[in-house]
Amino acid sequence: MRIVVLAGGIGGARFLVGVREYARQVGAEVTAVVNVGDDLYLHGLKICPDLDSVMYTLGGGADPERGWGRVGESWTIKSELAAYGAEPTWFGLGDKDIATHLVRTTMLGGGYPLSAVTEALATRWQPGVRLLPATDDRLETHAVVDLDGAQRAIHFQEWWVRHRAEVPTHRFVFVGAESAKPAPGVLDAIGSADIVLVAPSNPVVSIAPIIAVPGLREAVSDGPAPVVGVSPIIGGAPVRGMADRCLAVLGVECSAAGVGGLYGSRTAGGLLDGWLVAEEDEGTLVPEVTVRAVPLRMTDEAATAAMVRAAVELR
Ligand code: GDP
Ligand code: FO1
Ligand code: CA
């Protein structure tokens, strides 16, 4: 069996731990197609937060409290940069994490595409699933906001980390999406999958930028594999993070039904055949989508693998 997972950072990473365990039990292979809309250059370094969250988590090197960056991190370079007054000071890079960005930036500068760089980094971490960026091309999520009396577009990280999503926001733009191509292997993986799972990731700023890559959304919605999504919203609230603020920008209700409706049914040009919601959201209806309620908290590997099994069995 071949499983493809569309994934963002923390929610995607934790879900993939369960997918990997389920795949081990049934003898399946797993490809994760990961969001790159959060990516940015800082201090000359290319940083890929969602790819790194997934790689570190699956490789056993992630900080479990923060969910991003490395466990046992030190911050010498961050304080040295601050001593120079180097901006931005609102985004902190750890010393261990910086080694990843140095290797990545050097390889990109040498002409390797992000997909090849990701594969090279993963030889150290052995994540046990194939990690593919959604695209090798520049695709950045920006937020159009009101700031200092003017309307302007700021990078997603400035919106998320600096402003904690607390500025009046009109919309999100996936800069570069129109001319981006799916990374090598992405369309083949989706086209030969037995099931496509949409991780319980942020629908607005993690999943939407993945399917904004021309051809990728169509590969999923018109492809041969059934598509089952897992709700990141439980009882009307995100489990963590600020998906509620992101959904509000789109005018979508923060609920399992709201996100299911945003993805929509494949029979109506949307993404989903099945939608897994939490027990707390039993009774959720999404037109023309099969909905099932199960425990949806990714407390440990076994609980998450059970979620994955339920998702696969929903197809
Ligand atoms: P990010 O890129 O680091 O923000 O992470 P993702 O976009 O991949 O995932 C963020 C989403 O994961 C949030 O909206 C959370 O509600 C969701 N999430 C986190 N933990 C859980 C969990 O245990 N169960 C479910 N169903 N969703 C979760
Ligand atoms: N999130 C923060 O809230 N503050 C930070 O200083 C920060 C630094 C950082 C460095 C590398 C990295 O891969 C992720 C980092 N994050 C930080 C997390 C990240 O900004 C967001 O949580 C994700 O992009 C949302 O998916
Ligand atoms: Ca993200």
Short mmCIF file of C-alpha atoms and ligand atoms in Angstrom, two decimals:
data_model
loop_
_atom_site.label_atom_id
_atom_site.label_comp_id
_atom_site.label_asym_id
_atom_site.label_seq_id
_atom_site.Cartn_x
_atom_site.Cartn_y
_atom_site.Cartn_z
CA MET A 1 0.00 0.00 0.00
CA ARG A 2 1.16 3.54 -0.76
CA ILE A 3 0.10 6.42 1.47
CA VAL A 4 0.54 10.09 0.60
CA VAL A 5 0.10 12.70 3.34
CA LEU A 6 -0.32 16.45 2.79
CA ALA A 7 1.31 18.02 5.84
CA GLY A 8 2.24 21.28 7.54
CA GLY A 9 4.54 21.57 10.54
CA ILE A 10 3.67 20.44 14.06
CA GLY A 11 0.26 18.89 13.38
CA GLY A 12 1.60 17.29 10.21
CA ALA A 13 4.70 16.00 11.99
CA ARG A 14 2.81 14.42 14.88
CA PHE A 15 0.33 12.86 12.50
CA LEU A 16 3.16 11.41 10.41
CA VAL A 17 4.55 9.66 13.51
CA GLY A 18 1.26 7.75 13.60
CA VAL A 19 1.23 7.22 9.83
CA ARG A 20 4.74 5.73 9.99
CA GLU A 21 3.65 3.37 12.79
CA TYR A 22 0.48 2.34 10.93
CA ALA A 23 2.57 1.81 7.77
CA ARG A 24 4.97 -0.40 9.74
CA GLN A 25 2.03 -2.53 10.93
CA VAL A 26 0.56 -3.03 7.45
CA GLY A 27 3.72 -2.85 5.32
CA ALA A 28 2.95 0.41 3.53
CA GLU A 29 5.25 3.11 2.20
CA VAL A 30 4.66 6.75 3.03
CA THR A 31 5.33 9.97 1.14
CA ALA A 32 4.78 13.30 2.87
CA VAL A 33 4.15 16.36 0.69
CA VAL A 34 5.08 19.27 2.94
CA ASN A 35 4.18 22.98 2.92
CA VAL A 36 6.90 25.45 1.95
CA GLY A 37 4.80 28.64 2.28
CA ASP A 38 6.35 29.36 5.72
CA ASP A 39 9.88 29.33 4.30
CA LEU A 40 12.09 32.39 4.43
CA TYR A 41 15.63 33.67 4.17
CA LEU A 42 17.07 35.21 7.35
CA HIS A 43 20.69 36.22 7.97
CA GLY A 44 21.42 34.73 4.55
CA LEU A 45 20.05 31.33 5.59
CA LYS A 46 17.17 29.41 4.03
CA ILE A 47 14.78 28.25 6.75
CA CYS A 48 12.03 25.71 6.10
CA PRO A 49 10.00 25.51 9.33
CA ASP A 50 7.46 22.87 8.28
CA LEU A 51 9.97 20.56 6.55
CA ASP A 52 12.23 20.86 9.59
CA SER A 53 9.42 20.24 12.11
CA VAL A 54 8.56 17.05 10.22
CA MET A 55 12.18 15.95 9.78
CA TYR A 56 13.22 16.63 13.39
CA THR A 57 10.04 15.09 14.84
CA LEU A 58 10.27 11.88 12.80
CA GLY A 59 14.03 11.78 13.40
CA GLY A 60 13.66 12.11 17.19
CA GLY A 61 15.42 15.50 17.34
CA ALA A 62 12.51 17.93 17.79
CA ASP A 63 11.80 19.97 20.89
CA PRO A 64 8.55 18.43 22.14
CA GLU A 65 7.36 21.54 24.02
CA ARG A 66 7.92 24.12 21.30
CA GLY A 67 7.12 21.73 18.46
CA TRP A 68 9.63 23.53 16.23
CA GLY A 69 13.41 23.51 16.32
CA ARG A 70 15.79 21.14 18.08
CA VAL A 71 15.61 19.54 21.52
CA GLY A 72 18.45 20.57 23.85
CA GLU A 73 18.99 23.72 21.81
CA SER A 74 21.40 26.52 22.73
CA TRP A 75 21.05 30.15 21.63
CA THR A 76 24.58 31.61 21.49
CA ILE A 77 24.31 32.80 17.88
CA LYS A 78 20.92 34.39 18.58
CA SER A 79 22.37 36.52 21.40
CA GLU A 80 25.46 37.37 19.33
CA LEU A 81 23.19 38.57 16.49
CA ALA A 82 21.17 40.62 19.00
CA ALA A 83 24.42 42.20 20.27
CA TYR A 84 25.02 43.44 16.72
CA GLY A 85 21.45 44.74 16.59
CA ALA A 86 20.87 42.42 13.64
CA GLU A 87 17.21 42.31 12.60
CA PRO A 88 14.87 40.60 12.92
CA THR A 89 15.09 40.04 16.66
CA TRP A 90 11.58 38.52 16.82
CA PHE A 91 12.62 35.27 15.10
CA GLY A 92 15.06 33.08 16.99
CA LEU A 93 17.38 30.58 15.35
CA GLY A 94 18.97 28.01 17.65
CA ASP A 95 22.62 26.96 17.27
CA LYS A 96 21.87 23.34 16.36
CA ASP A 97 19.09 24.38 14.01
CA ILE A 98 21.46 26.79 12.25
CA ALA A 99 23.64 23.86 11.17
CA THR A 100 20.66 22.53 9.19
CA HIS A 101 20.15 25.93 7.55
CA LEU A 102 23.85 26.22 6.71
CA VAL A 103 23.90 22.85 4.97
CA ARG A 104 20.63 23.62 3.18
CA THR A 105 21.69 27.10 2.07
CA THR A 106 25.07 25.87 0.83
CA MET A 107 23.47 23.08 -1.21
CA LEU A 108 20.83 25.42 -2.66
CA GLY A 109 23.63 27.85 -3.57
CA GLY A 110 25.40 24.97 -5.28
CA GLY A 111 22.39 24.46 -7.51
CA TYR A 112 20.63 21.56 -5.84
CA PRO A 113 16.83 21.88 -5.74
CA LEU A 114 15.08 21.91 -2.35
CA SER A 115 13.78 18.38 -2.90
CA ALA A 116 17.33 17.06 -3.32
CA VAL A 117 18.55 19.08 -0.33
CA THR A 118 15.70 17.71 1.80
CA GLU A 119 16.61 14.17 0.79
CA ALA A 120 20.24 14.84 1.73
CA LEU A 121 19.30 16.27 5.14
CA ALA A 122 17.00 13.31 5.73
CA THR A 123 19.85 10.82 5.33
CA ARG A 124 20.98 12.02 8.76
CA TRP A 125 17.51 11.94 10.38
CA GLN A 126 16.15 8.77 8.77
CA PRO A 127 12.53 9.92 9.14
CA GLY A 128 11.20 6.62 7.78
CA VAL A 129 8.93 8.38 5.30
CA ARG A 130 9.81 10.09 2.04
CA LEU A 131 9.80 13.87 2.57
CA LEU A 132 8.98 16.01 -0.44
CA PRO A 133 8.53 19.78 -0.47
CA ALA A 134 5.31 20.65 -2.31
CA THR A 135 7.47 22.59 -4.77
CA ASP A 136 11.13 23.39 -5.43
CA ASP A 137 10.09 26.86 -6.58
CA ARG A 138 9.70 29.96 -4.46
CA LEU A 139 6.26 29.96 -2.88
CA GLU A 140 5.79 32.22 0.16
CA THR A 141 2.68 32.87 2.17
CA HIS A 142 2.13 36.58 2.80
CA ALA A 143 -0.65 38.22 4.81
CA VAL A 144 -2.29 41.41 3.57
CA VAL A 145 -2.75 43.50 6.71
CA ASP A 146 -3.44 47.01 8.01
CA LEU A 147 -0.27 48.24 9.71
CA ASP A 148 0.72 51.79 10.68
CA GLY A 149 -2.23 53.20 8.78
CA ALA A 150 -1.46 51.46 5.50
CA GLN A 151 -2.43 48.22 3.81
CA ARG A 152 0.62 46.07 3.13
CA ALA A 153 1.67 42.48 2.60
CA ILE A 154 3.97 40.95 5.20
CA HIS A 155 5.65 37.55 5.22
CA PHE A 156 3.74 34.82 7.03
CA GLN A 157 6.40 34.56 9.75
CA GLU A 158 6.13 38.27 10.51
CA TRP A 159 2.36 37.86 10.77
CA TRP A 160 2.53 34.66 12.87
CA VAL A 161 5.55 35.17 15.11
CA ARG A 162 5.96 38.95 15.36
CA HIS A 163 2.30 39.97 15.38
CA ARG A 164 0.85 36.68 16.78
CA ALA A 165 -1.86 36.97 14.08
CA GLU A 166 -3.25 39.99 15.96
CA VAL A 167 -3.29 42.61 13.18
CA PRO A 168 -6.35 43.32 11.04
CA THR A 169 -5.90 40.89 8.15
CA HIS A 170 -7.64 40.96 4.77
CA ARG A 171 -6.33 37.85 3.06
CA PHE A 172 -3.40 35.52 2.46
CA VAL A 173 -1.44 35.46 -0.78
CA PHE A 174 0.75 32.57 -1.89
CA VAL A 175 3.45 34.56 -3.65
CA GLY A 176 4.91 32.67 -6.60
CA ALA A 177 2.26 29.96 -6.56
CA GLU A 178 1.03 30.63 -10.12
CA SER A 179 4.38 29.73 -11.64
CA ALA A 180 5.38 27.02 -9.15
CA LYS A 181 5.61 23.40 -10.27
CA PRO A 182 5.10 20.36 -8.06
CA ALA A 183 8.49 19.06 -6.85
CA PRO A 184 9.82 15.96 -8.63
CA GLY A 185 8.02 12.87 -7.35
CA VAL A 186 4.96 14.69 -6.01
CA LEU A 187 2.58 14.03 -8.90
CA ASP A 188 3.84 10.45 -9.31
CA ALA A 189 3.34 9.77 -5.61
CA ILE A 190 -0.21 11.14 -5.65
CA GLY A 191 -1.02 9.36 -8.92
CA SER A 192 0.14 5.99 -7.62
CA ALA A 193 -1.21 6.35 -4.07
CA ASP A 194 -3.75 3.98 -2.59
CA ILE A 195 -4.89 6.74 -0.27
CA VAL A 196 -4.19 10.44 0.20
CA LEU A 197 -4.48 11.72 3.77
CA VAL A 198 -4.83 15.40 4.62
CA ALA A 199 -3.08 15.77 8.00
CA PRO A 200 -4.75 17.72 10.83
CA SER A 201 -2.68 20.73 9.81
CA ASN A 202 -3.70 24.35 9.57
CA PRO A 203 -6.06 24.37 6.55
CA VAL A 204 -5.42 28.03 5.69
CA VAL A 205 -1.65 28.44 5.97
CA SER A 206 -0.36 24.84 5.80
CA ILE A 207 -2.64 22.85 3.47
CA ALA A 208 -3.88 25.69 1.22
CA PRO A 209 -0.35 26.69 0.08
CA ILE A 210 0.38 23.04 -0.82
CA ILE A 211 -2.65 22.73 -3.05
CA ALA A 212 -2.04 26.21 -4.47
CA VAL A 213 0.74 24.69 -6.58
CA PRO A 214 -0.81 24.38 -10.04
CA GLY A 215 -1.51 20.74 -10.87
CA LEU A 216 -1.20 19.54 -7.29
CA ARG A 217 -4.77 20.19 -6.26
CA GLU A 218 -6.02 18.55 -9.49
CA ALA A 219 -3.77 15.52 -8.93
CA VAL A 220 -5.45 15.02 -5.56
CA SER A 221 -9.03 15.93 -6.47
CA ASP A 222 -9.08 14.13 -9.85
CA GLY A 223 -6.65 11.33 -8.94
CA PRO A 224 -7.36 7.63 -8.48
CA ALA A 225 -6.83 7.52 -4.72
CA PRO A 226 -9.52 8.22 -2.15
CA VAL A 227 -8.81 11.32 -0.07
CA VAL A 228 -9.47 11.41 3.67
CA GLY A 229 -8.84 14.45 5.85
CA VAL A 230 -8.39 14.67 9.60
CA SER A 231 -9.80 17.68 11.45
CA PRO A 232 -7.33 19.95 13.26
CA ILE A 233 -10.29 21.56 15.05
CA ILE A 234 -11.77 19.82 18.08
CA GLY A 235 -14.87 21.17 19.80
CA GLY A 236 -14.70 24.45 17.91
CA ALA A 237 -11.06 25.28 18.69
CA PRO A 238 -7.62 24.40 17.36
CA VAL A 239 -5.71 21.96 19.57
CA ARG A 240 -2.82 24.43 19.45
CA GLY A 241 -1.78 27.34 17.27
CA MET A 242 -3.89 30.05 15.70
CA ALA A 243 -5.98 28.27 13.08
CA ASP A 244 -9.01 30.08 14.51
CA ARG A 245 -7.51 33.44 13.50
CA CYS A 246 -6.59 32.09 10.06
CA LEU A 247 -10.10 30.72 9.46
CA ALA A 248 -11.61 34.05 10.57
CA VAL A 249 -9.67 35.81 7.79
CA LEU A 250 -11.48 33.57 5.28
CA GLY A 251 -14.81 33.98 7.06
CA VAL A 252 -14.93 30.23 7.76
CA GLU A 253 -16.38 28.99 11.05
CA CYS A 254 -13.77 27.47 13.36
CA SER A 255 -15.29 23.99 13.60
CA ALA A 256 -14.80 20.53 12.15
CA ALA A 257 -17.77 21.24 9.87
CA GLY A 258 -16.31 24.59 8.80
CA VAL A 259 -12.95 23.12 7.79
CA GLY A 260 -14.59 20.09 6.16
CA GLY A 261 -16.78 22.46 4.15
CA LEU A 262 -13.76 24.57 3.19
CA TYR A 263 -12.03 21.48 1.74
CA GLY A 264 -15.30 20.33 0.18
CA SER A 265 -16.38 17.09 -1.43
CA ARG A 266 -14.46 15.60 -4.36
CA THR A 267 -17.84 14.99 -6.01
CA ALA A 268 -18.33 18.79 -6.00
CA GLY A 269 -14.84 19.78 -7.13
CA GLY A 270 -13.35 19.79 -3.62
CA LEU A 271 -10.76 17.58 -1.97
CA LEU A 272 -12.42 15.06 0.30
CA ASP A 273 -14.09 11.67 0.16
CA GLY A 274 -13.87 11.22 3.91
CA TRP A 275 -13.52 13.52 6.93
CA LEU A 276 -12.41 12.27 10.31
CA VAL A 277 -13.64 14.41 13.19
CA ALA A 278 -13.21 14.17 16.95
CA GLU A 279 -15.62 12.31 19.23
CA GLU A 280 -16.56 15.71 20.62
CA ASP A 281 -17.78 16.66 17.12
CA GLU A 282 -19.96 13.58 16.54
CA GLY A 283 -22.84 14.55 14.26
CA THR A 284 -20.73 16.87 12.06
CA LEU A 285 -22.08 16.95 8.53
CA VAL A 286 -20.19 17.88 5.37
CA PRO A 287 -22.24 17.63 2.16
CA GLU A 288 -21.31 14.54 0.07
CA VAL A 289 -18.42 13.60 2.39
CA THR A 290 -18.36 10.50 4.61
CA VAL A 291 -17.81 11.73 8.17
CA ARG A 292 -16.74 9.60 11.12
CA ALA A 293 -16.03 10.59 14.72
CA VAL A 294 -13.13 8.99 16.63
CA PRO A 295 -10.67 10.12 19.34
CA LEU A 296 -8.52 12.67 17.56
CA ARG A 297 -5.89 13.75 20.09
CA MET A 298 -2.37 12.81 19.07
CA THR A 299 -1.21 12.06 22.61
CA ASP A 300 1.19 9.27 21.64
CA GLU A 301 2.25 7.12 18.71
CA ALA A 302 -0.32 4.36 19.34
CA ALA A 303 -3.25 6.79 19.65
CA THR A 304 -2.15 8.55 16.46
CA ALA A 305 -1.69 5.26 14.58
CA ALA A 306 -5.25 4.35 15.61
CA MET A 307 -6.44 7.66 14.10
CA VAL A 308 -4.60 6.83 10.90
CA ARG A 309 -6.17 3.38 10.79
CA ALA A 310 -9.62 4.94 11.16
CA ALA A 311 -8.81 7.40 8.37
CA VAL A 312 -7.62 4.64 6.02
CA GLU A 313 -10.68 2.53 6.82
CA LEU A 314 -12.97 5.45 6.00
CA ARG A 315 -12.04 5.33 2.31
P1 GDP B 1 2.31 24.24 11.95
O1 GDP B 1 2.69 24.32 10.51
O2 GDP B 1 3.49 24.04 12.84
O3 GDP B 1 1.40 25.34 12.39
O4 GDP B 1 1.51 22.89 12.08
P2 GDP B 1 0.36 22.27 11.19
O5 GDP B 1 -0.26 23.26 10.29
O6 GDP B 1 0.85 21.00 10.59
O7 GDP B 1 -0.65 21.85 12.31
C1 GDP B 1 -1.26 22.79 13.14
C2 GDP B 1 -2.61 22.23 13.54
O8 GDP B 1 -2.42 20.98 14.21
C3 GDP B 1 -3.35 23.12 14.52
O9 GDP B 1 -4.45 23.73 13.86
C4 GDP B 1 -3.81 22.16 15.61
O10 GDP B 1 -5.15 22.31 15.96
C5 GDP B 1 -3.56 20.78 15.01
N1 GDP B 1 -3.26 19.80 16.03
C6 GDP B 1 -2.23 19.82 16.90
N2 GDP B 1 -2.32 18.76 17.74
C7 GDP B 1 -3.43 18.07 17.38
C8 GDP B 1 -4.05 16.88 17.87
O11 GDP B 1 -3.60 16.23 18.81
N3 GDP B 1 -5.17 16.47 17.22
C9 GDP B 1 -5.71 17.16 16.16
N4 GDP B 1 -6.83 16.67 15.61
N5 GDP B 1 -5.15 18.28 15.69
C10 GDP B 1 -4.03 18.73 16.29
N1 FO1 B 2 8.19 30.35 16.17
C1 FO1 B 2 8.10 31.33 17.08
O1 FO1 B 2 7.03 31.56 17.63
N2 FO1 B 2 9.20 32.09 17.40
C2 FO1 B 2 10.41 31.87 16.84
O2 FO1 B 2 11.37 32.58 17.15
C3 FO1 B 2 10.53 30.81 15.88
C4 FO1 B 2 11.74 30.49 15.28
C5 FO1 B 2 11.81 29.39 14.40
C6 FO1 B 2 13.03 29.03 13.83
C7 FO1 B 2 13.10 27.95 12.96
C8 FO1 B 2 11.94 27.23 12.66
O3 FO1 B 2 12.00 26.20 11.82
C9 FO1 B 2 10.72 27.59 13.21
C10 FO1 B 2 10.64 28.67 14.09
N3 FO1 B 2 9.42 29.03 14.67
C11 FO1 B 2 9.36 30.06 15.58
C12 FO1 B 2 8.20 28.31 14.35
C13 FO1 B 2 7.53 28.81 13.09
O4 FO1 B 2 7.63 30.16 12.88
C14 FO1 B 2 6.02 28.60 13.05
O5 FO1 B 2 5.52 27.93 14.14
C15 FO1 B 2 5.67 27.85 11.85
O6 FO1 B 2 6.18 28.37 10.67
C16 FO1 B 2 4.15 27.74 11.72
O7 FO1 B 2 4.06 26.61 11.01
CA CA B 3 3.28 25.83 8.98
#
